[in-house]
C-alpha cells in the first residue's frame, strides 16, 4: 500500500514538474518563469525526499537541504536581476 | 691531415672571417680568404702522383654510425679533377674579387659565403656517402643563394636568388628521395658499395624512379633544359660569383653527379636517352638563345647552359659503353666520357676567364650592354687578348683547348650515330646534326662577345667612364686562366694521363684501366670532324655578317612563351590559388569550423563504426526502466527541445537549469548522493554565472541563415547525436572484461573510509583530484586576471608589442 502511494506521489510530482516546465517555456513574463523554476526546485525537494523513502536510505538528506537553500538563492538572484539588471552590484569607486 | 679536414677547413675559415675582419683593420680581408683555396689547391695537387698511379684515397670519420651515415672522403680521379677546379678557380676568383669589390662593400659577408660555398662544394665532390653528399649539396644551394643576393637591396638580385633556390632545392629534394630509394635497394649509403652491388638490383621496381629523381637533381643543379631558367637570373650576383659558381663549380655539381652515377645507372636506355637528349637539346636551345642577348653576362649565362648541355650529352653518349660490358669495340664509346671530362676542365678555364673579362669591362666602363660597347681594343689590349682566347676556345678554334674537346665531341657524336642499340639506328643521325648546328650558334655568340665589345665604333658618350686598362691585380687571374687555356691545347696529355684517365677508371670500373683514355692530338688529319669545324666557321661567319637580316627569327620566341614566363606565372598562380583555397575554408566564423570538426567526426567515427561492424542495438541485458525515470527523461526531453526554440536568452538559461536539476534527480535515482549534491550546487552556480554575464552579452539574435545551411546544421547535429548514442550502445554491449569496482568495496580496510566515492577521490586516485584542484585554481586566476587587468586609455596591448 505504502509503495503504491509513494509511487503515485512521485508520478504526481513529475506531472507537477512538467506543468511547471510548460510555464517556464511559454512564459509569458519573466516573473512567471522564475516562479515556475522556484516551484520546480520545491518539487524536486519533495521528489528527493520520496525517493529516499523508496530507496530506504538517508544518504540523500543533504541533497534536500542543499536543494532548498539553492532554490531560495537562485530565486533571489533572479529577482535581483529583474529588479536591478544585475545580481552583484559594483562598488561606485571602481 | 686527411681529406676530411681539407673539406672542413673552409668552414672553419668562414667562421673566423668576421672576427678577423674586425681585427685586420685596413688590410683587405680577401688576402686571408685567398690563402685557404691556395693552400688547399697545393694540398690536393700533392695527390696527383698517387691518383695518376691508379690509387684511390679513402678516409672515414664516423658521423651517425647507427644510421650508417659516415663522413667518408673518397679521392679518385673524378673527384680530384673537380677538387682542383674548385680550389684553383677559387683561389683565382678570390684574388680577382680583391680588386673587383670595393672596400665599402660588406666584404666579410662576401668571403664568408664564398668560403662556405667552397667547403660545401669540396664536400660534394669528395663525399662517398650519399647522405653526406646531399648535406653538402644543399649547402651549395644555400651559399649560392646568399651570394646571388649579395646586393640584397636590389629587387632583381633577390628575385634571382629566390628563383635559383626554389629550383635547385626542389631538385635537391628529388635527389634525396632518389638516394633513399637507392638505399632501400642496396642497403648502403656508400657510392662505391652501391656501384659494386647495383647490377643485382636493376630489375628492382625502385630502380627507374631512383634514376629519374637523381637525374632531376642533377639537371636542376646543372641548369639543363627546362630548369636552365635560374642561371641567367643568377647573373645579378657580383661577377666573381658568376665566374666561380655559375660557370666553374656549382653548375658542375650536377655534371659530377651524372658522372658519379654513370656506373650505377649507365647502360640503361632511359639513362642514355635522358642524359644525351636533354644535354643535346640544352646545348642547342641555349646556344640559340645566347645570340639574342644584349647583356654580356646573360650571353655568358646562356653559353654556360649550352656548354653544360654539351658535357651532359657527352656523358650520356659515353654511358652507352656500359651497355655492352667490356669489349674492344665498346671502348670506343668511352671516348665520349673522356671528352666530357676534358671539356669540363676546359670550360671552367675559358668561361672563368671570360666572366672575369666581362667583369673588368663592366668595372671600367660601367656597362655590360653590347649595344653601348665597342672599340675597346685600343684601350684595353690585355683584356681583349684574354677575351679573344676565351671566346675562340669556346667557339672551338685552334690553338685553344676548346678546339680539342669539341673535335672529340664530334667524334663521339659521329661514333654513336652508327650504333645499333637503343633504337639509335633511327634517331642516331640526329645527334651529330644537332651538335653541329648548336656549334654554329656557339661560334656565332663567341664572335659577338669579342667583336661587338672590342671592335666597331667607340661610343664614349654612352659609357659612364672613359675606357682604360684595369689595375694589374685584376688582370692576374684572367691572364692565368688564359694561359691555362693555351697551355692545355699544347700539352693536353699532361691532364689526360694524370687526371682524366684515373677518372675514367672510376666511371667504368669494369673496364681495364690501360684501355681507357685517349691520346689527344692537336692535329688529327683531315677527317670529318675537321671539315665540320670548317663548316662551322664558314656558316658562322656568314650568319654573323647577316645577323641583322635574320634577327627577326627571335620574334618567334617571345618572352611571353618562355619557361621564365611559365615559372613566374606558375609561382603567381600558386600564390593566388592557395590564398583563394585558404580563404574559402578559413572563414573566420567559428560555426564553420565546428561544422568541419563535426563533419570529420561523423566521417571518421561513424565510418569506423560501420566499417568494423560494431553497431549493436541489443538492449536485452539492460536493467528495467522505472516510471520515475520515464517521467524525468520526458521532462528533460521537453526542456532540451524547447531550448532550441527559445525566444529569449533568459528562457534558455532557465531551461538549462531545469536540465541540470533533472540530472541531479537522476543521480538520486541511481543512488549517487555525492554526485547529486555537487550537481545541484554547480548547476545553481552556473545558472547564476549565466545571469551575471547576461548583462554583457549582445542581443539574442535569430540567425537569418539560408534554409540549406540550416538543413545542413540539423543534419550534422542529428548525425552526431545518433553516432554518440550508437557508440554508447555498442560500448555497453561489448564488455571485454569484468569491472574492477569490487576492489574498492573494502575501502574501509584499505583507506579507512566508508564512502567509496570519497575514498577513491581522496585516496585511491587522489592524483587526479589534485590536478582538478589545479584546474579550478587556474580557472580562478584566469577569471581574476580577465576582470582586473583591464587596459587603461592609451596603453599598449601586451600581445601587440
mmCIF file of C-alpha atoms in Angstrom, chain A residues 3 6-7 10-15 17-18 21-22 24-26 30 33-34 37 40 44 47-48 51-52 54-55 59-60 62-64 66-67 70-71 73-74 77-78 81 85-88 90 94, chain B residues 627-628 631-632 634-636 638-639 642 648 650-651 653-655 657-658 661-662 664-665 667-674 676-677 680-682 684-685 687-689 691-692 694-696 787-788 790:
data_model
loop_
_atom_site.group_PDB
_atom_site.id
_atom_site.type_symbol
_atom_site.label_atom_id
_atom_site.label_comp_id
_atom_site.label_asym_id
_atom_site.label_seq_id
_atom_site.Cartn_x
_atom_site.Cartn_y
_atom_site.Cartn_z
ATOM 1 C CA UNK A 3 4.664 1.510 -2.027
ATOM 2 C CA UNK A 6 4.812 6.670 -2.807
ATOM 3 C CA UNK A 7 4.852 5.812 -6.488
ATOM 4 C CA UNK A 10 6.233 10.553 -7.437
ATOM 5 C CA UNK A 11 4.199 10.414 -10.611
ATOM 6 C CA UNK A 12 2.138 13.366 -9.458
ATOM 7 C CA UNK A 13 5.236 15.351 -8.566
ATOM 8 C CA UNK A 14 6.544 14.521 -12.024
ATOM 9 C CA UNK A 15 3.374 15.837 -13.574
ATOM 10 C CA UNK A 17 7.151 19.434 -12.662
ATOM 11 C CA UNK A 18 6.069 19.001 -16.233
ATOM 12 C CA UNK A 21 8.117 23.343 -17.167
ATOM 13 C CA UNK A 22 5.381 24.362 -19.570
ATOM 14 C CA UNK A 24 8.769 28.180 -17.983
ATOM 15 C CA UNK A 25 8.628 27.571 -21.697
ATOM 16 C CA UNK A 26 5.647 29.668 -22.619
ATOM 17 C CA UNK A 30 9.903 36.663 -16.773
ATOM 18 C CA UNK A 33 9.165 31.689 -15.380
ATOM 19 C CA UNK A 34 11.112 32.413 -12.226
ATOM 20 C CA UNK A 37 11.607 27.459 -11.594
ATOM 21 C CA UNK A 40 10.378 23.062 -9.729
ATOM 22 C CA UNK A 44 12.500 18.410 -6.541
ATOM 23 C CA UNK A 47 10.815 14.158 -5.055
ATOM 24 C CA UNK A 48 14.189 13.536 -3.460
ATOM 25 C CA UNK A 51 12.827 8.687 -3.403
ATOM 26 C CA UNK A 52 14.838 8.486 -0.182
ATOM 27 C CA UNK A 54 11.560 4.369 -1.533
ATOM 28 C CA UNK A 55 15.250 3.582 -1.604
ATOM 29 C CA UNK A 59 22.180 9.443 2.028
ATOM 30 C CA UNK A 60 20.090 11.992 0.201
ATOM 31 C CA UNK A 62 21.855 16.590 2.437
ATOM 32 C CA UNK A 63 20.649 16.916 -1.092
ATOM 33 C CA UNK A 64 17.279 18.052 0.175
ATOM 34 C CA UNK A 66 21.182 21.979 -0.314
ATOM 35 C CA UNK A 67 18.408 21.996 -2.868
ATOM 36 C CA UNK A 70 19.887 26.839 -3.574
ATOM 37 C CA UNK A 71 16.343 27.125 -4.867
ATOM 38 C CA UNK A 73 19.271 31.629 -3.567
ATOM 39 C CA UNK A 74 18.579 31.282 -7.247
ATOM 40 C CA UNK A 77 19.296 36.036 -7.752
ATOM 41 C CA UNK A 78 16.672 36.105 -10.458
ATOM 42 C CA UNK A 81 18.252 40.567 -11.719
ATOM 43 C CA UNK A 85 19.521 44.415 -14.034
ATOM 44 C CA UNK A 86 22.475 42.902 -12.190
ATOM 45 C CA UNK A 87 22.900 40.347 -9.463
ATOM 46 C CA UNK A 88 26.051 41.561 -7.752
ATOM 47 C CA UNK A 90 29.528 47.011 -8.166
ATOM 48 C CA UNK A 94 35.676 51.193 -9.343
ATOM 49 C CA UNK B 627 8.212 5.066 -14.348
ATOM 50 C CA UNK B 628 10.000 7.881 -12.477
ATOM 51 C CA UNK B 631 8.975 10.994 -16.300
ATOM 52 C CA UNK B 632 12.288 12.712 -15.605
ATOM 53 C CA UNK B 634 10.393 13.126 -20.565
ATOM 54 C CA UNK B 635 10.820 16.417 -18.703
ATOM 55 C CA UNK B 636 14.422 16.630 -19.824
ATOM 56 C CA UNK B 638 10.876 18.631 -23.461
ATOM 57 C CA UNK B 639 13.304 21.097 -21.845
ATOM 58 C CA UNK B 642 12.462 23.808 -26.012
ATOM 59 C CA UNK B 648 14.911 34.813 -25.326
ATOM 60 C CA UNK B 650 16.690 34.010 -20.221
ATOM 61 C CA UNK B 651 14.298 31.238 -21.159
ATOM 62 C CA UNK B 653 19.109 29.752 -19.203
ATOM 63 C CA UNK B 654 16.114 28.684 -17.156
ATOM 64 C CA UNK B 655 15.555 25.592 -19.270
ATOM 65 C CA UNK B 657 18.713 24.958 -15.175
ATOM 66 C CA UNK B 658 15.845 22.530 -15.482
ATOM 67 C CA UNK B 661 18.394 19.779 -11.775
ATOM 68 C CA UNK B 662 16.839 16.847 -13.587
ATOM 69 C CA UNK B 664 20.611 15.752 -10.148
ATOM 70 C CA UNK B 665 17.380 13.809 -9.724
ATOM 71 C CA UNK B 667 21.790 10.941 -9.701
ATOM 72 C CA UNK B 668 19.456 10.498 -6.780
ATOM 73 C CA UNK B 669 17.536 7.783 -8.585
ATOM 74 C CA UNK B 670 20.727 5.975 -9.455
ATOM 75 C CA UNK B 671 21.981 6.207 -5.874
ATOM 76 C CA UNK B 672 24.785 8.684 -6.205
ATOM 77 C CA UNK B 673 24.338 11.153 -3.351
ATOM 78 C CA UNK B 674 27.733 12.860 -3.720
ATOM 79 C CA UNK B 676 23.699 14.748 -6.752
ATOM 80 C CA UNK B 677 24.935 17.199 -4.131
ATOM 81 C CA UNK B 680 22.829 20.747 -7.549
ATOM 82 C CA UNK B 681 25.383 23.237 -6.277
ATOM 83 C CA UNK B 682 27.256 23.523 -9.531
ATOM 84 C CA UNK B 684 22.963 26.752 -9.368
ATOM 85 C CA UNK B 685 26.334 28.476 -9.585
ATOM 86 C CA UNK B 687 22.901 29.484 -13.683
ATOM 87 C CA UNK B 688 23.881 32.452 -11.557
ATOM 88 C CA UNK B 689 27.039 32.920 -13.650
ATOM 89 C CA UNK B 691 22.840 35.612 -15.287
ATOM 90 C CA UNK B 692 25.895 37.628 -14.212
ATOM 91 C CA UNK B 694 23.885 38.021 -19.243
ATOM 92 C CA UNK B 695 24.180 41.741 -18.866
ATOM 93 C CA UNK B 696 27.294 41.841 -21.076
ATOM 94 C CA UNK B 787 38.497 41.138 -14.693
ATOM 95 C CA UNK B 788 41.322 43.042 -13.025
ATOM 96 C CA UNK B 790 41.998 45.999 -17.964
#
